[in-house]
mmCIF file of C-alpha atoms and ligand atoms in Angstrom:
data_model
loop_
_atom_site.group_PDB
_atom_site.id
_atom_site.type_symbol
_atom_site.label_atom_id
_atom_site.label_comp_id
_atom_site.label_asym_id
_atom_site.label_seq_id
_atom_site.Cartn_x
_atom_site.Cartn_y
_atom_site.Cartn_z
ATOM 1 C CA UNK V 28 139.204 109.573 52.123
ATOM 2 C CA UNK V 29 137.804 111.261 55.240
ATOM 3 C CA UNK V 30 136.490 108.977 57.954
ATOM 4 C CA UNK V 31 132.713 109.025 58.365
ATOM 5 C CA UNK V 32 131.652 111.020 61.440
ATOM 6 C CA UNK V 33 130.911 108.667 64.312
ATOM 7 C CA UNK V 34 127.465 108.706 65.904
ATOM 8 C CA UNK V 35 127.797 109.994 69.473
ATOM 9 C CA UNK V 36 128.404 107.003 71.733
ATOM 10 C CA UNK V 37 125.521 106.138 74.055
ATOM 11 C CA UNK V 38 126.610 106.522 77.684
ATOM 12 C CA UNK V 39 127.427 103.198 79.308
ATOM 13 C CA UNK V 40 124.800 101.895 81.745
ATOM 14 C CA UNK V 41 126.304 101.952 85.268
ATOM 15 C CA UNK V 42 126.649 98.462 86.798
ATOM 16 C CA UNK V 43 123.977 99.054 89.469
ATOM 17 C CA UNK V 44 121.306 99.328 86.742
ATOM 18 C CA UNK V 45 119.724 97.446 83.908
ATOM 19 C CA UNK V 46 119.145 99.508 80.771
ATOM 20 C CA UNK V 47 115.600 98.626 79.646
ATOM 21 C CA UNK V 48 113.532 99.641 76.638
ATOM 22 C CA UNK V 49 110.267 101.567 76.996
ATOM 23 C CA UNK V 50 107.384 99.600 75.415
ATOM 24 C CA UNK V 51 104.302 101.723 76.319
ATOM 25 C CA UNK V 52 103.553 105.191 77.683
ATOM 26 C CA UNK V 53 100.158 106.421 78.846
ATOM 27 C CA UNK V 54 99.431 109.975 80.034
ATOM 28 C CA UNK V 55 96.520 109.946 82.491
ATOM 29 C CA UNK V 56 96.491 113.712 83.045
ATOM 30 C CA UNK V 57 98.914 116.625 82.878
ATOM 31 C CA UNK V 58 100.085 115.571 86.364
ATOM 32 C CA UNK V 59 100.415 111.775 86.025
ATOM 33 C CA UNK V 60 101.591 109.145 83.542
ATOM 34 C CA UNK V 61 102.446 105.463 83.414
ATOM 35 C CA UNK V 62 104.985 103.571 81.359
ATOM 36 C CA UNK V 63 106.071 100.012 80.756
ATOM 37 C CA UNK V 64 109.499 98.700 79.847
ATOM 38 C CA UNK V 65 111.280 95.428 79.204
ATOM 39 C CA UNK V 66 112.460 93.479 82.262
ATOM 40 C CA UNK V 67 115.747 91.667 82.628
ATOM 41 C CA UNK V 68 115.004 88.074 83.669
ATOM 42 C CA UNK V 69 117.554 88.519 86.463
ATOM 43 C CA UNK V 70 115.468 91.267 88.118
ATOM 44 C CA UNK V 71 113.626 89.760 91.076
ATOM 45 C CA UNK V 72 111.204 91.606 93.337
ATOM 46 C CA UNK V 73 108.344 91.056 95.736
ATOM 47 C CA UNK V 74 104.945 92.759 95.268
ATOM 48 C CA UNK V 75 105.007 96.093 97.131
ATOM 49 C CA UNK V 76 108.710 96.844 96.602
ATOM 50 C CA UNK V 77 110.329 99.803 94.870
ATOM 51 C CA UNK V 78 113.489 100.225 92.776
ATOM 52 C CA UNK V 79 115.634 103.154 91.682
ATOM 53 C CA UNK V 80 114.397 104.216 88.250
ATOM 54 C CA UNK V 81 115.525 106.946 85.906
ATOM 55 C CA UNK V 82 117.557 108.152 82.979
ATOM 56 C CA UNK V 83 121.144 108.811 82.012
ATOM 57 C CA UNK V 84 121.803 112.537 82.197
ATOM 58 C CA UNK V 85 125.019 112.891 80.219
ATOM 59 C CA UNK V 86 127.282 110.240 81.702
ATOM 60 C CA UNK V 87 125.457 110.169 85.064
ATOM 61 C CA UNK V 88 122.383 108.290 86.254
ATOM 62 C CA UNK V 89 119.501 110.483 87.469
ATOM 63 C CA UNK V 90 117.215 108.194 89.453
ATOM 64 C CA UNK V 91 114.444 108.211 92.051
ATOM 65 C CA UNK V 92 112.616 105.501 93.984
ATOM 66 C CA UNK V 93 109.557 104.128 92.154
ATOM 67 C CA UNK V 94 107.281 101.339 93.309
ATOM 68 C CA UNK V 95 106.588 98.655 90.765
ATOM 69 C CA UNK V 96 102.987 98.806 89.490
ATOM 70 C CA UNK V 97 103.375 95.484 87.697
ATOM 71 C CA UNK V 98 103.150 92.228 89.649
ATOM 72 C CA UNK V 99 106.239 90.018 90.023
ATOM 73 C CA UNK V 100 104.869 87.509 87.506
ATOM 74 C CA UNK V 101 104.604 90.107 84.700
ATOM 75 C CA UNK V 102 107.260 89.772 81.968
ATOM 76 C CA UNK V 103 107.579 93.543 81.773
ATOM 77 C CA UNK V 104 107.777 96.317 84.362
ATOM 78 C CA UNK V 105 105.251 99.122 84.816
ATOM 79 C CA UNK V 106 105.516 102.371 86.781
ATOM 80 C CA UNK V 107 103.233 105.292 87.652
ATOM 81 C CA UNK V 108 104.804 108.733 87.893
ATOM 82 C CA UNK V 109 103.864 112.285 88.613
ATOM 83 C CA UNK V 110 105.039 115.054 86.287
ATOM 84 C CA UNK V 111 106.652 118.097 87.813
ATOM 85 C CA UNK V 112 107.570 120.711 85.223
ATOM 86 C CA UNK V 113 110.766 121.763 87.024
ATOM 87 C CA UNK V 114 111.439 118.394 88.686
ATOM 88 C CA UNK V 115 114.959 117.179 87.827
ATOM 89 C CA UNK V 116 113.826 113.669 86.845
ATOM 90 C CA UNK V 117 110.098 113.848 86.057
ATOM 91 C CA UNK V 118 110.429 116.942 83.831
ATOM 92 C CA UNK V 119 112.519 114.659 81.574
ATOM 93 C CA UNK V 120 110.949 111.264 82.262
ATOM 94 C CA UNK V 121 107.484 112.521 81.223
ATOM 95 C CA UNK V 122 108.785 112.871 77.652
ATOM 96 C CA UNK V 123 109.977 109.275 77.244
ATOM 97 C CA UNK V 124 108.823 107.440 74.131
ATOM 98 C CA UNK V 125 108.556 103.809 73.096
ATOM 99 C CA UNK V 126 112.081 102.625 72.241
ATOM 100 C CA UNK V 127 113.878 104.900 74.728
ATOM 101 C CA UNK V 128 116.177 103.448 77.389
ATOM 102 C CA UNK V 129 115.360 103.729 81.101
ATOM 103 C CA UNK V 130 117.500 102.729 84.060
ATOM 104 C CA UNK V 131 116.133 100.097 86.417
ATOM 105 C CA UNK V 132 117.999 99.553 89.698
ATOM 106 C CA UNK V 133 119.062 95.958 90.237
ATOM 107 C CA UNK V 134 118.102 95.844 93.934
ATOM 108 C CA UNK V 135 114.410 96.404 94.670
ATOM 109 C CA UNK V 136 113.559 96.913 98.343
ATOM 110 C CA UNK V 137 110.795 98.268 100.599
ATOM 111 C CA UNK V 138 108.530 97.646 103.574
ATOM 112 C CA UNK V 139 105.056 97.259 102.002
ATOM 113 C CA UNK V 140 105.299 93.500 102.129
ATOM 114 C CA UNK V 141 102.704 91.035 103.350
ATOM 115 C CA UNK V 142 105.432 89.286 105.346
ATOM 116 C CA UNK V 143 105.879 92.470 107.427
ATOM 117 C CA UNK V 144 102.298 92.120 108.639
ATOM 118 C CA UNK V 145 101.003 89.725 111.279
ATOM 119 C CA UNK V 146 98.220 87.401 110.115
ATOM 120 C CA UNK V 147 94.822 89.113 109.937
ATOM 121 C CA UNK V 148 91.457 88.930 108.169
ATOM 122 C CA UNK V 149 91.231 92.131 106.129
ATOM 123 C CA UNK V 150 94.142 93.843 104.407
ATOM 124 C CA UNK V 151 93.615 97.575 103.916
ATOM 125 C CA UNK V 152 95.660 99.353 101.258
ATOM 126 C CA UNK V 153 95.372 103.098 101.765
ATOM 127 C CA UNK V 154 96.832 105.383 99.096
ATOM 128 C CA UNK V 155 96.706 108.889 97.686
ATOM 129 C CA UNK V 156 97.965 110.018 94.267
ATOM 130 C CA UNK V 157 100.793 107.898 92.867
ATOM 131 C CA UNK V 158 100.912 106.064 96.214
ATOM 132 C CA UNK V 159 98.560 103.667 94.422
ATOM 133 C CA UNK V 160 101.542 102.145 92.569
ATOM 134 C CA UNK V 161 102.693 99.392 94.981
ATOM 135 C CA UNK V 162 99.093 98.328 95.547
ATOM 136 C CA UNK V 163 98.585 97.754 91.823
ATOM 137 C CA UNK V 164 101.291 95.113 92.133
ATOM 138 C CA UNK V 165 99.937 93.669 95.386
ATOM 139 C CA UNK V 166 96.309 93.324 94.226
ATOM 140 C CA UNK V 167 97.557 91.056 91.419
ATOM 141 C CA UNK V 168 99.680 88.877 93.704
ATOM 142 C CA UNK V 169 97.907 85.583 94.448
ATOM 143 C CA UNK V 170 99.671 85.239 97.804
ATOM 144 C CA UNK V 171 97.781 88.293 99.105
ATOM 145 C CA UNK V 172 94.478 86.456 98.673
ATOM 146 C CA UNK V 173 95.863 83.356 100.367
ATOM 147 C CA UNK V 174 96.855 85.378 103.430
ATOM 148 C CA UNK V 175 93.768 87.573 103.722
ATOM 149 C CA UNK V 176 90.040 86.957 103.437
ATOM 150 C CA UNK V 177 89.443 90.421 102.072
ATOM 151 C CA UNK V 178 91.458 93.228 100.518
ATOM 152 C CA UNK V 179 90.281 96.851 100.580
ATOM 153 C CA UNK V 180 91.977 99.281 98.195
ATOM 154 C CA UNK V 181 91.431 102.966 99.017
ATOM 155 C CA UNK V 182 92.710 105.550 96.529
ATOM 156 C CA UNK V 183 92.241 109.240 97.247
ATOM 157 C CA UNK V 184 92.816 111.887 94.569
ATOM 158 C CA UNK V 185 91.867 115.489 93.888
ATOM 159 C CA UNK V 186 89.879 115.000 90.663
ATOM 160 C CA UNK V 187 88.055 112.070 89.072
ATOM 161 C CA UNK V 188 90.434 111.991 86.114
ATOM 162 C CA UNK V 189 93.326 111.346 88.509
ATOM 163 C CA UNK V 190 91.879 107.964 89.474
ATOM 164 C CA UNK V 191 94.574 106.128 87.514
ATOM 165 C CA UNK V 192 93.725 102.494 86.695
ATOM 166 C CA UNK V 193 90.107 103.085 87.772
ATOM 167 C CA UNK V 194 88.584 101.236 84.793
ATOM 168 C CA UNK V 195 91.141 98.478 85.034
ATOM 169 C CA UNK V 196 90.529 97.836 88.741
ATOM 170 C CA UNK V 197 86.778 98.189 88.532
ATOM 171 C CA UNK V 198 86.017 96.362 85.273
ATOM 172 C CA UNK V 199 89.011 94.553 83.792
ATOM 173 C CA UNK V 200 90.436 92.867 86.879
ATOM 174 C CA UNK V 201 87.242 91.087 88.007
ATOM 175 C CA UNK V 202 86.861 89.813 84.426
ATOM 176 C CA UNK V 203 90.533 88.812 84.136
ATOM 177 C CA UNK V 204 91.074 85.331 82.775
ATOM 178 C CA UNK V 205 93.373 84.154 85.568
ATOM 179 C CA UNK V 206 92.956 86.659 88.397
ATOM 180 C CA UNK V 207 89.203 87.283 88.178
ATOM 181 C CA UNK V 208 88.082 84.272 90.129
ATOM 182 C CA UNK V 209 90.677 84.810 92.840
ATOM 183 C CA UNK V 210 89.778 88.412 93.582
ATOM 184 C CA UNK V 211 86.084 88.660 92.724
ATOM 185 C CA UNK V 212 84.200 89.488 95.915
ATOM 186 C CA UNK V 213 87.486 89.643 97.864
ATOM 187 C CA UNK V 214 88.937 92.861 96.460
ATOM 188 C CA UNK V 215 86.910 95.890 97.523
ATOM 189 C CA UNK V 216 87.912 99.028 95.620
ATOM 190 C CA UNK V 217 87.135 102.365 97.278
ATOM 191 C CA UNK V 218 88.195 105.375 95.198
ATOM 192 C CA UNK V 219 87.532 108.844 96.615
ATOM 193 C CA UNK V 220 87.820 112.358 95.268
ATOM 194 C CA UNK V 221 88.338 115.567 97.226
ATOM 195 C CA UNK V 222 87.933 118.457 94.817
ATOM 196 C CA UNK V 223 84.909 117.619 92.681
ATOM 197 C CA UNK V 224 81.691 115.612 92.973
ATOM 198 C CA UNK V 225 82.042 111.819 92.982
ATOM 199 C CA UNK V 226 80.121 108.932 94.522
ATOM 200 C CA UNK V 227 82.623 108.834 97.408
ATOM 201 C CA UNK V 228 84.044 112.166 98.399
ATOM 202 C CA UNK V 229 86.560 113.259 101.003
ATOM 203 C CA UNK V 230 90.073 112.551 102.174
ATOM 204 C CA UNK V 231 90.996 108.975 103.017
ATOM 205 C CA UNK V 232 91.758 110.141 106.562
ATOM 206 C CA UNK V 233 88.245 111.551 107.066
ATOM 207 C CA UNK V 234 86.637 108.465 105.531
ATOM 208 C CA UNK V 235 88.618 106.182 107.833
ATOM 209 C CA UNK V 236 88.220 108.230 110.979
ATOM 210 C CA UNK V 237 84.489 108.760 110.587
ATOM 211 C CA UNK V 238 83.971 105.058 109.919
ATOM 212 C CA UNK V 239 82.259 105.900 106.634
ATOM 213 C CA UNK V 240 84.356 103.581 104.524
ATOM 214 C CA UNK V 241 83.620 100.626 106.842
ATOM 215 C CA UNK V 242 79.921 101.490 106.811
ATOM 216 C CA UNK V 243 79.855 101.808 103.005
ATOM 217 C CA UNK V 244 81.613 98.446 102.562
ATOM 218 C CA UNK V 245 79.657 96.679 105.289
ATOM 219 C CA UNK V 246 82.781 95.988 107.348
ATOM 220 C CA UNK V 247 83.287 96.158 111.128
ATOM 221 C CA UNK V 248 85.166 99.181 112.533
ATOM 222 C CA UNK V 249 88.928 99.157 111.905
ATOM 223 C CA UNK V 250 90.711 97.248 114.684
ATOM 224 C CA UNK V 251 94.184 95.781 115.218
ATOM 225 C CA UNK V 252 92.605 92.454 116.143
ATOM 226 C CA UNK V 253 91.505 91.641 112.622
ATOM 227 C CA UNK V 254 92.620 94.394 110.262
ATOM 228 C CA UNK V 255 96.055 94.965 108.724
ATOM 229 C CA UNK V 256 96.940 98.199 106.948
ATOM 230 C CA UNK V 257 99.434 99.254 104.296
ATOM 231 C CA UNK V 258 99.840 102.995 103.667
ATOM 232 C CA UNK V 259 101.412 104.789 100.750
ATOM 233 C CA UNK V 260 100.935 108.478 100.113
ATOM 234 C CA UNK V 261 102.452 111.864 100.764
ATOM 235 C CA UNK V 262 104.386 112.444 103.960
ATOM 236 C CA UNK V 263 101.445 114.379 105.424
ATOM 237 C CA UNK V 264 98.914 111.686 104.526
ATOM 238 C CA UNK V 265 101.125 108.932 105.944
ATOM 239 C CA UNK V 266 101.580 110.881 109.186
ATOM 240 C CA UNK V 267 97.842 111.539 109.533
ATOM 241 C CA UNK V 268 96.795 107.944 108.876
ATOM 242 C CA UNK V 269 99.581 106.682 111.153
ATOM 243 C CA UNK V 270 98.182 108.813 113.999
ATOM 244 C CA UNK V 271 94.655 107.469 113.385
ATOM 245 C CA UNK V 272 95.934 103.880 113.414
ATOM 246 C CA UNK V 273 98.173 104.240 116.447
ATOM 247 C CA UNK V 274 95.328 105.834 118.413
ATOM 248 C CA UNK V 275 93.458 102.572 117.739
ATOM 249 C CA UNK V 276 96.351 100.397 118.903
ATOM 250 C CA UNK V 277 97.960 99.493 115.576
ATOM 251 C CA UNK V 278 101.737 98.902 115.697
ATOM 252 C CA UNK V 279 104.075 99.603 112.780
ATOM 253 C CA UNK V 280 105.791 96.581 111.238
ATOM 254 C CA UNK V 281 109.185 96.532 109.523
ATOM 255 C CA UNK V 282 111.477 94.168 107.671
ATOM 256 C CA UNK V 283 112.864 93.034 111.035
ATOM 257 C CA UNK V 284 109.594 92.714 112.953
ATOM 258 C CA UNK V 285 106.059 92.261 111.609
ATOM 259 C CA UNK V 286 103.299 94.510 112.951
ATOM 260 C CA UNK V 287 99.692 95.427 112.301
ATOM 261 C CA UNK V 288 100.454 98.161 109.754
ATOM 262 C CA UNK V 289 103.295 99.232 107.428
ATOM 263 C CA UNK V 290 103.951 102.403 105.480
ATOM 264 C CA UNK V 291 106.036 103.782 102.659
ATOM 265 C CA UNK V 292 106.028 107.264 101.268
ATOM 266 C CA UNK V 293 105.111 107.812 97.634
ATOM 267 C CA UNK V 294 108.618 108.949 96.934
ATOM 268 C CA UNK V 295 108.883 111.026 93.835
ATOM 269 C CA UNK V 296 107.841 114.595 94.318
ATOM 270 C CA UNK V 297 110.150 116.182 91.719
HETATM 271 P P1 LIG Z 8 92.959 117.583 99.171
HETATM 272 O O1 LIG Z 8 92.333 117.794 97.823
HETATM 273 O O2 LIG Z 8 92.022 117.875 100.298
HETATM 274 O O3 LIG Z 8 94.291 118.276 99.306
HETATM 275 P P2 LIG Z 8 97.971 115.376 95.925
HETATM 276 O O4 LIG Z 8 97.597 115.281 94.485
HETATM 277 O O5 LIG Z 8 98.211 116.749 96.445
HETATM 278 O O6 LIG Z 8 99.072 114.406 96.312
HETATM 279 O O7 LIG Z 8 96.698 114.865 96.735
HETATM 280 C C1 LIG Z 8 96.123 113.607 96.509
HETATM 281 C C2 LIG Z 8 94.970 113.423 97.459
HETATM 282 O O8 LIG Z 8 95.475 113.343 98.811
HETATM 283 C C3 LIG Z 8 94.000 114.604 97.452
HETATM 284 O O9 LIG Z 8 92.695 114.062 97.475
HETATM 285 C C4 LIG Z 8 94.335 115.350 98.726
HETATM 286 O O10 LIG Z 8 93.219 116.004 99.307
HETATM 287 C C5 LIG Z 8 94.722 114.219 99.628
HETATM 288 N N1 LIG Z 8 95.534 114.601 100.789
HETATM 289 C C6 LIG Z 8 96.457 115.572 100.871
HETATM 290 N N2 LIG Z 8 96.994 115.640 102.110
HETATM 291 C C7 LIG Z 8 96.376 114.676 102.819
HETATM 292 C C8 LIG Z 8 96.470 114.244 104.172
HETATM 293 N N3 LIG Z 8 97.314 114.805 105.046
HETATM 294 N N4 LIG Z 8 95.680 113.223 104.554
HETATM 295 C C9 LIG Z 8 94.816 112.638 103.689
HETATM 296 N N5 LIG Z 8 94.680 113.004 102.417
HETATM 297 C C10 LIG Z 8 95.441 114.006 101.982
#
């Protein structure tokens, strides 16, 4: 009797990665989506960090750096990604379905950590596009509210529909069973839109430089004496905000020396 044909063997997961199972996929727009996957109990990370995430392409891993959206206490992992039609990873990753396997790097790292900032009163999180991701983790980390009196989350996008997690941040989080009390009145969310009408319009850079965001939120002008800033956006946005901050005397912090601001680029562009 002929042997039954064997199903093609699944490629082995390289030792630097966990192979995790996709549990949820949500497409925000034709340019952005989020997904969740299982999390190996051995994976440890700190809010604000990123890991190498991706897919097996044949026998090889194809991965990019992605910040964790989910907080460290979440049983699963969540990520926010752009979709680039000819991008080597995101052209494929955008088609993942529940049950598929994704690669999760075993060694998260990054600089957007509260411990890289000197003590201060207000923590500013300034993001554009998918640069929101690490801040979604940080705003659900209780330690952030122990260290800072106030947390401002700025998220700049082109169109209203690109304000990923808008409903969640605005309505669900303050009503959250465990987190609500901790962040109500302390977390100030400031979304802004550049290419269509919205209640707050303009680039995050313009809103910061003009002082409009401070005026709208009833906060004193941005200063290195009391404010701390975390930045995550495109290279151009990071460079522009960095220049605004340094002109005001802010000093960049790192994993070796804390400062008054830290930055990370929103990595995946392909
Ligand atoms: P704009 O519409 O004026 O280009 P993208 O989707 O291209 O990553 O952009 C996300 C948001 O970041 C958009 O609102 C965009 O504004 C804004 N943006 C782009 N470049 C900069 C920059 N150098 N500084 C501040 N915001 C920027």
